[in-house]
Tab-separated table of C-alpha atoms in Angstrom:
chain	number	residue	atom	x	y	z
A	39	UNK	CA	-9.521	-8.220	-15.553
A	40	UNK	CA	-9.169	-12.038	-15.225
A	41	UNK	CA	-5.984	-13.632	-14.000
A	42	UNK	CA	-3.993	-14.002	-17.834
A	43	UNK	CA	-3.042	-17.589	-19.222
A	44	UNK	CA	0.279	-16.569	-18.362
A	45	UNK	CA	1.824	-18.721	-15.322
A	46	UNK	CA	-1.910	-19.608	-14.918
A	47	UNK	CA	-2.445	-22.882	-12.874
A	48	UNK	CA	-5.202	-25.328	-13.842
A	49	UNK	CA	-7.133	-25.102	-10.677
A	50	UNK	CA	-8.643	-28.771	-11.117
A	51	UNK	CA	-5.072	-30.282	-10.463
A	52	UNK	CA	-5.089	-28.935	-7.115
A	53	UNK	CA	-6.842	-30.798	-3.752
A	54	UNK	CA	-6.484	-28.470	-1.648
A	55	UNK	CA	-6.894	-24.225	-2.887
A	56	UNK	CA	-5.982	-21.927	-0.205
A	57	UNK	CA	-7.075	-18.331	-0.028
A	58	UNK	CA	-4.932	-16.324	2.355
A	59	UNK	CA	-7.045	-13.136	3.628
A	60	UNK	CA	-6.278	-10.261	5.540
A	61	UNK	CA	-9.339	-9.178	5.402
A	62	UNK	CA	-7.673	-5.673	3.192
A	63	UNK	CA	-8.546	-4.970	-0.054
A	64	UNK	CA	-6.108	-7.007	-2.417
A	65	UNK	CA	-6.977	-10.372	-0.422
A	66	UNK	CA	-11.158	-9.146	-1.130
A	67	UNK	CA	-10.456	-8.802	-4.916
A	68	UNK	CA	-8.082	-12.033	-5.301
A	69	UNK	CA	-10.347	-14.149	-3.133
A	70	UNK	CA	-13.266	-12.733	-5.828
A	71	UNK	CA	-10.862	-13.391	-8.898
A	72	UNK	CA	-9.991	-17.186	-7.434
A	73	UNK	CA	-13.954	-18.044	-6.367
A	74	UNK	CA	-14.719	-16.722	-9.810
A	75	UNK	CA	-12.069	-19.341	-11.811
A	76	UNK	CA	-12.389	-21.664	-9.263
A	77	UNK	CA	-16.441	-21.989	-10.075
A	78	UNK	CA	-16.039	-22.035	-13.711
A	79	UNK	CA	-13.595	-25.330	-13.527
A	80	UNK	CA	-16.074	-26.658	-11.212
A	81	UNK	CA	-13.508	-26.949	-7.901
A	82	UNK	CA	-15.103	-23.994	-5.845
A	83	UNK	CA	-15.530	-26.576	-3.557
A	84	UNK	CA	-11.908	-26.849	-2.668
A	85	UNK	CA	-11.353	-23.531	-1.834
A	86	UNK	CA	-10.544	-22.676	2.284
A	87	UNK	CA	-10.153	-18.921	3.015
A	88	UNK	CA	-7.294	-18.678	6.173
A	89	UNK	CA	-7.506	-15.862	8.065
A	90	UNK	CA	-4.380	-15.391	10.552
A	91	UNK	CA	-5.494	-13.107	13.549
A	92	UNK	CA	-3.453	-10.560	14.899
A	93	UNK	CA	-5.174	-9.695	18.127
A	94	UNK	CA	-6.090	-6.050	18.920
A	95	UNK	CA	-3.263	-4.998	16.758
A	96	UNK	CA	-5.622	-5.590	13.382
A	97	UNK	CA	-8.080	-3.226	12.627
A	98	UNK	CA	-11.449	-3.801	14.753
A	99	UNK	CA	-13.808	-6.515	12.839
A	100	UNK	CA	-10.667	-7.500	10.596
A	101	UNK	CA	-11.518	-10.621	11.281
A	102	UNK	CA	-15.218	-10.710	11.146
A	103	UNK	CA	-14.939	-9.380	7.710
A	104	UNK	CA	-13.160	-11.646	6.485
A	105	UNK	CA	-15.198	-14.155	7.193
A	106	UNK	CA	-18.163	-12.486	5.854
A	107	UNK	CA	-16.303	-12.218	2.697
A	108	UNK	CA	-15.686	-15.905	2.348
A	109	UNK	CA	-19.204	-16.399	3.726
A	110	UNK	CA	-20.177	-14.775	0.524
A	111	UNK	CA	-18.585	-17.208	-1.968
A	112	UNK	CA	-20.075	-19.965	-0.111
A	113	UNK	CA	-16.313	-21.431	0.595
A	114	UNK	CA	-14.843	-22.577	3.857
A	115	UNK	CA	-13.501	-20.541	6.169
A	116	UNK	CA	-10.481	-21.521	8.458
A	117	UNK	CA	-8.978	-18.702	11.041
A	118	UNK	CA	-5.776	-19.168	12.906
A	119	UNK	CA	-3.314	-17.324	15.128
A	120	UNK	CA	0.167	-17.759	16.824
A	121	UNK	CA	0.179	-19.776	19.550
A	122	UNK	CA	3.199	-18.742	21.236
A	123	UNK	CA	2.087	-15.445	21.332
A	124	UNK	CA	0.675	-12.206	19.471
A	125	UNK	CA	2.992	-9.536	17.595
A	126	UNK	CA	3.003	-7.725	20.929
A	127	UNK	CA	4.027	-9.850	22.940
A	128	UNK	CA	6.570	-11.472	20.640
A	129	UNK	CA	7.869	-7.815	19.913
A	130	UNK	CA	8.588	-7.837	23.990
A	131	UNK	CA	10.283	-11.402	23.768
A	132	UNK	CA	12.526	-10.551	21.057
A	133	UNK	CA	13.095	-6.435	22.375
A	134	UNK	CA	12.946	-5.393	18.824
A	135	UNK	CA	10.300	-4.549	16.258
A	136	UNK	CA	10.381	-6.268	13.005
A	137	UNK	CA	11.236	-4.765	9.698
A	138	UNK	CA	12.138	-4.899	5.974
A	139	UNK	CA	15.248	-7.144	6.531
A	140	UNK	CA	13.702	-8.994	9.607
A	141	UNK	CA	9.995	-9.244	8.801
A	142	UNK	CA	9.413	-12.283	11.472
A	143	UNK	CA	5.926	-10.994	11.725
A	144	UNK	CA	4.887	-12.256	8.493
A	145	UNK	CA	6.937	-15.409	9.181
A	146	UNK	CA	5.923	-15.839	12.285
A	147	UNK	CA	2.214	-14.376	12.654
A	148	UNK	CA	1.007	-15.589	9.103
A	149	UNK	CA	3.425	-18.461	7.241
A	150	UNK	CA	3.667	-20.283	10.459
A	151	UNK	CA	0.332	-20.951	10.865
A	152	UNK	CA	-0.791	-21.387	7.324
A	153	UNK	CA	1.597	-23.895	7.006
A	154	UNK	CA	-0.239	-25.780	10.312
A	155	UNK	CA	-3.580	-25.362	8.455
A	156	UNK	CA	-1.945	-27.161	4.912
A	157	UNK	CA	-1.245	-29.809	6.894
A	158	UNK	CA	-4.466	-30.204	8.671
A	159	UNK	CA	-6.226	-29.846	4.892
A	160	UNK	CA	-3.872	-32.423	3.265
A	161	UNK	CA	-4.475	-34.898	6.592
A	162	UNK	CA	-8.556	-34.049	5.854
A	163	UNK	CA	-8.155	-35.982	2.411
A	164	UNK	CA	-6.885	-39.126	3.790
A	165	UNK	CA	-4.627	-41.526	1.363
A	166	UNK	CA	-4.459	-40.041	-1.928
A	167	UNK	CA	-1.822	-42.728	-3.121
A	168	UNK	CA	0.602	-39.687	-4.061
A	169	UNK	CA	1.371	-36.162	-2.681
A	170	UNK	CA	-1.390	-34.047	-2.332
A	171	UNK	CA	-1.581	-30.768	-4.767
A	172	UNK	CA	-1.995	-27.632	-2.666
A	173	UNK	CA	-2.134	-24.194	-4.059
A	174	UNK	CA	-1.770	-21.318	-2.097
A	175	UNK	CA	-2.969	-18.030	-3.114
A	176	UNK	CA	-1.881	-14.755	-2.384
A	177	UNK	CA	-2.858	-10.935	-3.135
A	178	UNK	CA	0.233	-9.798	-3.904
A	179	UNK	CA	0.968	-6.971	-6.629
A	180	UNK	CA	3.945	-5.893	-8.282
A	181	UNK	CA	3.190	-2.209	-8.203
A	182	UNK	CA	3.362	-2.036	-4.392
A	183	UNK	CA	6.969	-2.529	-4.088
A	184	UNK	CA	10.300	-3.459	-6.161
A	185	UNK	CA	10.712	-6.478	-3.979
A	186	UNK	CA	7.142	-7.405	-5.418
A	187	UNK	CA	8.048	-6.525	-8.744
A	188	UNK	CA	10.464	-9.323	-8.791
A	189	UNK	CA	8.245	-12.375	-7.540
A	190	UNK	CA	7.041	-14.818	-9.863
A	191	UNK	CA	3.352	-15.303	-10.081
A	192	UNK	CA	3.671	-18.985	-9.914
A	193	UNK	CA	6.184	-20.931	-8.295
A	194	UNK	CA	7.328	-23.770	-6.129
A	195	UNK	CA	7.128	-23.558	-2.175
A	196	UNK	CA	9.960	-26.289	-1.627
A	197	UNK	CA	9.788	-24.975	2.343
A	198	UNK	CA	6.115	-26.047	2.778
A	199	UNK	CA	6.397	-29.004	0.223
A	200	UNK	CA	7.337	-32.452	2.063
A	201	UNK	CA	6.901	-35.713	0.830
A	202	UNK	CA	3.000	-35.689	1.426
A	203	UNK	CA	2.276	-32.670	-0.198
A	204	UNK	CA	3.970	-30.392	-3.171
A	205	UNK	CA	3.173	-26.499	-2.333
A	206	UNK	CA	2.728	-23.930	-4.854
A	207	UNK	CA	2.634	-20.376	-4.752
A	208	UNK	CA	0.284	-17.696	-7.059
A	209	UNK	CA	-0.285	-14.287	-7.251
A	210	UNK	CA	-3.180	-14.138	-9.293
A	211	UNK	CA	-3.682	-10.144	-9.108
A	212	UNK	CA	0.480	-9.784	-9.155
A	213	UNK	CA	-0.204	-7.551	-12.490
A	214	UNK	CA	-3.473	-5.876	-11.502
A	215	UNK	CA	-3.431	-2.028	-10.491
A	216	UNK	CA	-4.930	-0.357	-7.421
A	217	UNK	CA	-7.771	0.700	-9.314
A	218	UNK	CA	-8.817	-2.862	-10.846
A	219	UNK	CA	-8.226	-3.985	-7.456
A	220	UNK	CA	-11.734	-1.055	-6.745
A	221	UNK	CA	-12.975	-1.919	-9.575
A	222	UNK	CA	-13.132	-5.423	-8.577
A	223	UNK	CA	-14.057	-5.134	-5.429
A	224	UNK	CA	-17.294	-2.540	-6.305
A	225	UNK	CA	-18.283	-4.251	-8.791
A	226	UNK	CA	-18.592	-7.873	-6.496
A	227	UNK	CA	-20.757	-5.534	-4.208
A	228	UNK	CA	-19.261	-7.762	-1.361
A	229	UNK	CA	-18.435	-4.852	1.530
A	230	UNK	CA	-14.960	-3.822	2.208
A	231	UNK	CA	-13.378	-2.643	5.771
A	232	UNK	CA	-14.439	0.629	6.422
A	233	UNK	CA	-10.686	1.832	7.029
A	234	UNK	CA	-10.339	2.215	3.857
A	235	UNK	CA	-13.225	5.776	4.242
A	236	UNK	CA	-11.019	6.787	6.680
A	237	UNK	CA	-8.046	7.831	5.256
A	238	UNK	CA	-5.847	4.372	5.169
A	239	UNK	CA	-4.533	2.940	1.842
A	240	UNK	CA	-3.711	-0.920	3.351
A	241	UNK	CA	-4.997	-2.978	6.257
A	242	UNK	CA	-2.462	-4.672	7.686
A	243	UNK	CA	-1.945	-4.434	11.753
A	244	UNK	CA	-2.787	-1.216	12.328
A	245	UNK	CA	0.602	0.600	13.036
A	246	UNK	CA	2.445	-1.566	10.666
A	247	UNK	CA	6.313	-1.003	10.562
A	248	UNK	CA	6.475	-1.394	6.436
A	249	UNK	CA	3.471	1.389	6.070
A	250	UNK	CA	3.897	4.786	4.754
A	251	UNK	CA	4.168	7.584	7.192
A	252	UNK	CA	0.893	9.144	6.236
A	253	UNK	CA	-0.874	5.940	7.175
A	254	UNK	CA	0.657	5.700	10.214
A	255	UNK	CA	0.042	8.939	11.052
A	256	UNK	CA	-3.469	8.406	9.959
A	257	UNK	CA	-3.844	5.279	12.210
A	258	UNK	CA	-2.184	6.978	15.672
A	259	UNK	CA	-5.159	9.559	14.952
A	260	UNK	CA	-8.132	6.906	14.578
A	261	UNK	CA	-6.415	4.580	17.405
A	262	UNK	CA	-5.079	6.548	19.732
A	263	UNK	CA	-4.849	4.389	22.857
A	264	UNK	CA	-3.436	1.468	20.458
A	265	UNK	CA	-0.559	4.056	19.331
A	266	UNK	CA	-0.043	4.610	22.651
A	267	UNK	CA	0.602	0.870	23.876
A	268	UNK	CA	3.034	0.686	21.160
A	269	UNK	CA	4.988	4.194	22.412
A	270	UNK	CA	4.917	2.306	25.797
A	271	UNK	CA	6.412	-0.841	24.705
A	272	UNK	CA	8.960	1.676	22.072
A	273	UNK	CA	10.173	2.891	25.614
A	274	UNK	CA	10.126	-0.168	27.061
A	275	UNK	CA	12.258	-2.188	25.173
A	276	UNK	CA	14.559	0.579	24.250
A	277	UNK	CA	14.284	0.251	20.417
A	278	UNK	CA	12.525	2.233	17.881
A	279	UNK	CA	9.470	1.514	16.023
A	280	UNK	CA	11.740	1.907	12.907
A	281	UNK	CA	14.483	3.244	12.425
A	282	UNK	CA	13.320	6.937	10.424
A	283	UNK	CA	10.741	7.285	12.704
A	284	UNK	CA	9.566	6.368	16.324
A	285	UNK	CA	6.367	6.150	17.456
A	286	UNK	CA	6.517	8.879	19.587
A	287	UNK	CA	7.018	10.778	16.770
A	288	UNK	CA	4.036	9.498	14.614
A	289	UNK	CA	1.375	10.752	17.742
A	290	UNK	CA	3.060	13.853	18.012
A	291	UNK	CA	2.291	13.797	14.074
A	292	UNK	CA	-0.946	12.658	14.718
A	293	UNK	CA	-1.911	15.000	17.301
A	294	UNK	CA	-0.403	17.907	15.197
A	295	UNK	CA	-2.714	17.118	12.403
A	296	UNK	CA	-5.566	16.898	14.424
A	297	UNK	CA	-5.234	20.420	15.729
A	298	UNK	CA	-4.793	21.436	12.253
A	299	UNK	CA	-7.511	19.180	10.488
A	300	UNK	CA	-8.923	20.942	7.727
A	301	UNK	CA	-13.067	21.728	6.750
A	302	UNK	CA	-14.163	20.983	3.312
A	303	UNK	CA	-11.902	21.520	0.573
A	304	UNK	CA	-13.357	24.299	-1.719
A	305	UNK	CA	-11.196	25.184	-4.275
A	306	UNK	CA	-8.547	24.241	-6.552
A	307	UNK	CA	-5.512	25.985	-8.464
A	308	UNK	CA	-4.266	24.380	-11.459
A	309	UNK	CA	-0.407	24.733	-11.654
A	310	UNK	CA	0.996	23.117	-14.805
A	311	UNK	CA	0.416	20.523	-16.906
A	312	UNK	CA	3.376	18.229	-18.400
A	313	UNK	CA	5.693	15.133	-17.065
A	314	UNK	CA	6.141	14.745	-13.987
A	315	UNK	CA	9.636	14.226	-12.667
A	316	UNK	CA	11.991	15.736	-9.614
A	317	UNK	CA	15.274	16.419	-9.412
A	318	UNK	CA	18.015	13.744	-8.444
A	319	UNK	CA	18.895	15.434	-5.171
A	320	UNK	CA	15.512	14.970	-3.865
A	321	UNK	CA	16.150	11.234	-3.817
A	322	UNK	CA	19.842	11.387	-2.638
A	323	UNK	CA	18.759	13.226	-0.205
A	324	UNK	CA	15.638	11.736	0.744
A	325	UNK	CA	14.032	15.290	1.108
A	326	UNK	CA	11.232	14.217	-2.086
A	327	UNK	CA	10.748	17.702	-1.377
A	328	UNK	CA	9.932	19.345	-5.336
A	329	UNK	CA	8.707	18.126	-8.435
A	330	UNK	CA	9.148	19.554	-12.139
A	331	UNK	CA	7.044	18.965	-15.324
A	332	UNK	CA	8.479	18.932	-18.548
A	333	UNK	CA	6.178	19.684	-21.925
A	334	UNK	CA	6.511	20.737	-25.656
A	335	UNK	CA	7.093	18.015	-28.185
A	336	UNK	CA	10.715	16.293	-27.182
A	337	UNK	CA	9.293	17.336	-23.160
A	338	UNK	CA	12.452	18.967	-22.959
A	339	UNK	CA	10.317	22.620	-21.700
A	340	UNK	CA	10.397	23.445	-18.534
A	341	UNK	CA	6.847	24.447	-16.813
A	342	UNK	CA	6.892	27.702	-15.047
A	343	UNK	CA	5.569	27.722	-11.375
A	344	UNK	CA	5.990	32.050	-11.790
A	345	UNK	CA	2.230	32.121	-10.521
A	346	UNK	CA	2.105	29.499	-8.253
A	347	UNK	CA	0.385	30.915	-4.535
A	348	UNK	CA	3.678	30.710	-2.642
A	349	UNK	CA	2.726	30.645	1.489
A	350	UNK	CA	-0.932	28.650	0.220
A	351	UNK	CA	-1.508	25.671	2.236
A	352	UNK	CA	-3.124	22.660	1.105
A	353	UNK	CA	-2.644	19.246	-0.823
A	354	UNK	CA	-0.283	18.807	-3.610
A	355	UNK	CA	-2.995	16.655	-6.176
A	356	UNK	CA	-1.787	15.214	-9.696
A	357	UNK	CA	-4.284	14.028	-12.314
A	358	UNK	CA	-3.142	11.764	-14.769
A	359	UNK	CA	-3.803	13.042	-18.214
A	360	UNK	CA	-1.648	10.531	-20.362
A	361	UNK	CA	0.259	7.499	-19.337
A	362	UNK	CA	3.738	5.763	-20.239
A	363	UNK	CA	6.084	3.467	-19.095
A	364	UNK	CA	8.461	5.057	-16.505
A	365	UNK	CA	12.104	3.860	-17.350
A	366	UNK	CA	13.483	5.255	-13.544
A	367	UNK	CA	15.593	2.639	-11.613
A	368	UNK	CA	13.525	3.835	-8.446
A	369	UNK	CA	14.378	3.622	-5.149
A	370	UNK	CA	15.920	0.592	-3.969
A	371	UNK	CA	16.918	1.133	-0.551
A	372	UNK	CA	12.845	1.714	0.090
A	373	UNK	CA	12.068	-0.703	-2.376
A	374	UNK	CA	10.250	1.560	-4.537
A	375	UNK	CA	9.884	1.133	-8.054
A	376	UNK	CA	7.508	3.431	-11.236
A	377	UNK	CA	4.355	1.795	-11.391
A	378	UNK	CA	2.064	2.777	-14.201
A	379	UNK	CA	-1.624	4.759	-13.145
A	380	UNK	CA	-4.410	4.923	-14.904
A	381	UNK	CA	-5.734	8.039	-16.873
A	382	UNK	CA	-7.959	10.022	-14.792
A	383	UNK	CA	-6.438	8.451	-11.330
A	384	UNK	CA	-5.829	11.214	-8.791
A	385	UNK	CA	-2.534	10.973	-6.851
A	386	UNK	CA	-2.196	13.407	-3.567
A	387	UNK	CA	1.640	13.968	-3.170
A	388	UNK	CA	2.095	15.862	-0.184
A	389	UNK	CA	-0.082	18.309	2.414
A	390	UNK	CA	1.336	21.127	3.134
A	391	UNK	CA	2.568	24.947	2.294
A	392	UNK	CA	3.259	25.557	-1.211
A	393	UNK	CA	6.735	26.987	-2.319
A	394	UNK	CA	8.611	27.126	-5.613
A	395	UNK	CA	12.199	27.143	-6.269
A	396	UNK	CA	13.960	28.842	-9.321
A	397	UNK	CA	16.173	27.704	-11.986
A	398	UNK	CA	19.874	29.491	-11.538
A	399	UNK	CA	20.210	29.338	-15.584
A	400	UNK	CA	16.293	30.400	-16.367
A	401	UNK	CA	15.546	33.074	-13.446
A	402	UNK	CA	11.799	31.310	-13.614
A	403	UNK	CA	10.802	28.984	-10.896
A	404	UNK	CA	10.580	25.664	-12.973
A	405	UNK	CA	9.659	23.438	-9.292
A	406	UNK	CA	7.139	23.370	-6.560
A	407	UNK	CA	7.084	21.728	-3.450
A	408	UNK	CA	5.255	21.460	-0.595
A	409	UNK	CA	6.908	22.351	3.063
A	410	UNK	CA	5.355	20.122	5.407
A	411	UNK	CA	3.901	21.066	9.069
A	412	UNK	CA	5.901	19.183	11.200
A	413	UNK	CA	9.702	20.237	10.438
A	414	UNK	CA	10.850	16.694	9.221
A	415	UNK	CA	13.420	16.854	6.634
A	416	UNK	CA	12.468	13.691	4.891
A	417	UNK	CA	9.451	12.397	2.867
A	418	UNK	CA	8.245	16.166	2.294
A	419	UNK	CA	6.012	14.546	-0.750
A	420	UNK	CA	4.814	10.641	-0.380
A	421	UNK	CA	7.518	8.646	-2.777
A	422	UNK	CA	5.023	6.152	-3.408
A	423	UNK	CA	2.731	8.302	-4.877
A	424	UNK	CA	5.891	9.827	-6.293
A	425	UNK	CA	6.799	6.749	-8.197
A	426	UNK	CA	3.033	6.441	-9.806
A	427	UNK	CA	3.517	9.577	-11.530
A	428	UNK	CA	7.003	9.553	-12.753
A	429	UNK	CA	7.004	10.513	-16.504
A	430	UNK	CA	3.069	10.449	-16.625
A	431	UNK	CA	1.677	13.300	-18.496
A	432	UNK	CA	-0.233	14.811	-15.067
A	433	UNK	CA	-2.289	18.345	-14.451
A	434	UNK	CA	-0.804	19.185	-11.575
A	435	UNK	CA	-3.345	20.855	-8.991
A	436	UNK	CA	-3.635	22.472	-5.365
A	437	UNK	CA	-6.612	21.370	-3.287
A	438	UNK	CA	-6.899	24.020	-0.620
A	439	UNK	CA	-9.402	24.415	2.095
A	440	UNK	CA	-12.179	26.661	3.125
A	441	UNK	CA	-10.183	27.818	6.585
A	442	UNK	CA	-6.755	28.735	4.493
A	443	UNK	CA	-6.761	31.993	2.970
A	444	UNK	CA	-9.511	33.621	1.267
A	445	UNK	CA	-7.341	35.381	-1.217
A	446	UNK	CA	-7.058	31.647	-3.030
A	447	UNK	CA	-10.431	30.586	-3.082
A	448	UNK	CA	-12.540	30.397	-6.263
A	449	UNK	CA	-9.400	31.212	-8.085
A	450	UNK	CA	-7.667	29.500	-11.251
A	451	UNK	CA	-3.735	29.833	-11.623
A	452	UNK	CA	-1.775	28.405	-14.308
A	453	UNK	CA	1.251	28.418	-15.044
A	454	UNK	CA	2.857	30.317	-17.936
């Protein structure tokens, strides 16, 4: 699971090794990968964790965390902030929220003051009689976005480099999967934020503008008064939270769900196995409404959903069975790309009420969807978990609930 030779740096050429921490998961399992290099070429002493604050915005004991985390590898521990202001109030400065093409919260919030803390580091050393080496680490990974894809796992940071100091940039779990990132990060034993229990998949702030809507939902429902103070300042300014969705929106999600919140789940209906794929529309569209599977030995068969429990709420689940490499161009305009699972990974698509729709040229419903709760008309399944399962080899499964229907519990369906 170690970093490969590949664009590997030699740690002992670097002064100064910074660790840049949110406190989330990635940052835990590359600040264990870095500590864990960094020891065995005898330099764990030049390690310095930064941890830039975000106020109330970050989860509660973000912070804390992270400096328990660093506390753990024995390494130095460095936390900074803005100090013209926090996101909030630089979101009411600016009277606009940041976002894919203008993310001046990362610039702003986190490079900004990293950049102050390399130069406090390289100042620490005193006259070196050259430019001091800094490396600056990152938890990064390619599978969490096509822009991500694309970065290179070592490179040059000319805008931090001056003439004291040459900057460079690594990734060093840019090719690691979610679940090494677990793996990792169970196996170290070192605790992780409890967020993660509750139903969120990143910590970043909160009610970040480049999470999923699920998360976001998630968050308005287990920080309500925080969702709130952003609706306020939505209304306030005049401009949405993003453009596809306003905050307003994600409490009256969250409060919708709530009501609805299921009990235990207690039973589970197999639907298919085969590849996973979805029509083009779906993406044109941005419904990502139904998925198909395809089987037999060229997968050129379509499953039949013919027994499928059409009207059945619950969660949309698939398994991975067998994995390949998904040759889809994704979805650039979210910057989604295929990422490859792991066998035995499960992958909830969608919550919601099970339909099917039928092939014009078959007369058999080859693909099931679920019809979300809330009326929207995009997003119907999550397209990142989409894009882990395209072309995998997946049983594809219903998770209901012991308040839906009786008529579904205990019971097996698969399809023909």
């Amino acid at each position: 699971m170690h970093a490969s030779t590949t664009e590997m740096p030699k740690l002992a050429a670097y002064d100064v090794i910074l660790v840049n921490s949110s406190g989330g998961k990635d940052s835990q399992a590359m600040l264990d990968e870095v500590c864990t290099l960094a020891e065995a070429a005898g330099v764990l002493d030049r390690i310095t964790v930064l941890h830039c604050a975000l106020g109330h915005v970050e989860w509660p004991g973000t912070s804390e965390l992270a400096r328990k985390q660093a506390e753990h590898y024995g390494v130095r521990y460095e936390q900074r902030h803005r100090e013209q202001g926090l996101l909030l109030d630089q979101v009411r400065h600016r009277g606009r929220w940041p976002s894919a093409s203008a993310r001046y919260c990362t610039s702003d919030q986190k490079r900004g003051p990293a950049r102050k803390l390399i130069t406090q580091l390289v100042t620490e050393l005193g006259n070196l009689g050259r430019p001091a080496r800094v490396l600056s680490c990152m938890g990064l990974r390619a599978e969490e976005s096509r822009a991500r894809l694309k970065e290179a796992r070592l490179s040059r940071d000319e805008a931090a480099s001056s003439g004291r100091r040459t900057v460079d940039t690594w990734l060093p779990i840019h090719h690691w999967t979610e679940t090494q990132v677990w793996q990792r990060i169970h196996a170290s034993g070192v605790p992780y934020h409890p967020a993660y229990d509750q139903g969120m998949t990143r910590l970043s702030c909160s009610l970040c503008v480049l999470a999923s809507r699920a998360d976001l939902v998630r968050a308005a429902q287990l920080r309500p008064e925080l969702a709130t103070e952003h609706a306020d300042l939505e209304a306030e300014i005049g401009h949405r939270f993003r453009n596809d969705l306003s905050m307003a929106e994600i409490i009256t999600a969250a409060e919708q769900a709530a009501t609805a919140e299921p009990s235990e789940e207690t039973a589970t209906i197999e639907l298919g196995q085969g590849q996973l794929w979805w029509p083009r529309f779906e993406r044109q569209s941005d419904r990502y409404g139904t998925v198909f599977l395809l089987t037999g030995p060229d997968a050129e068969d379509y499953v039949s959903f013919e027994n499928a429990p059409i009207g059945q709420p619950g969660r949309l689940v698939a398994v991975v069975v067998e994995t390949r490499r998904s040759g889809h161009c994704g979805d650039i305009a979210r910057s989604l790309a295929p990422v490859t699972p792991s066998v035995g990974e499960e992958i909830t698509l969608g919550a919601g009420t099970l339909f099917t729709d039928t092939d014009a040229d078959l007369g058999v419903p080859t693909a099931v969807g679920l019809t979300p709760d809330d009326n929207r008309d995009t997003d119907w399944l999550d397209p990142r978990a989409l894009y882990r399962c395209h072309n995998q080899t997946v049983r594809l499964e219903l998770r209901i609930r012991s308040h839906t229907n009786k008529r579904a519990r205990d019971t097996t369906s698969r399809a023909a």
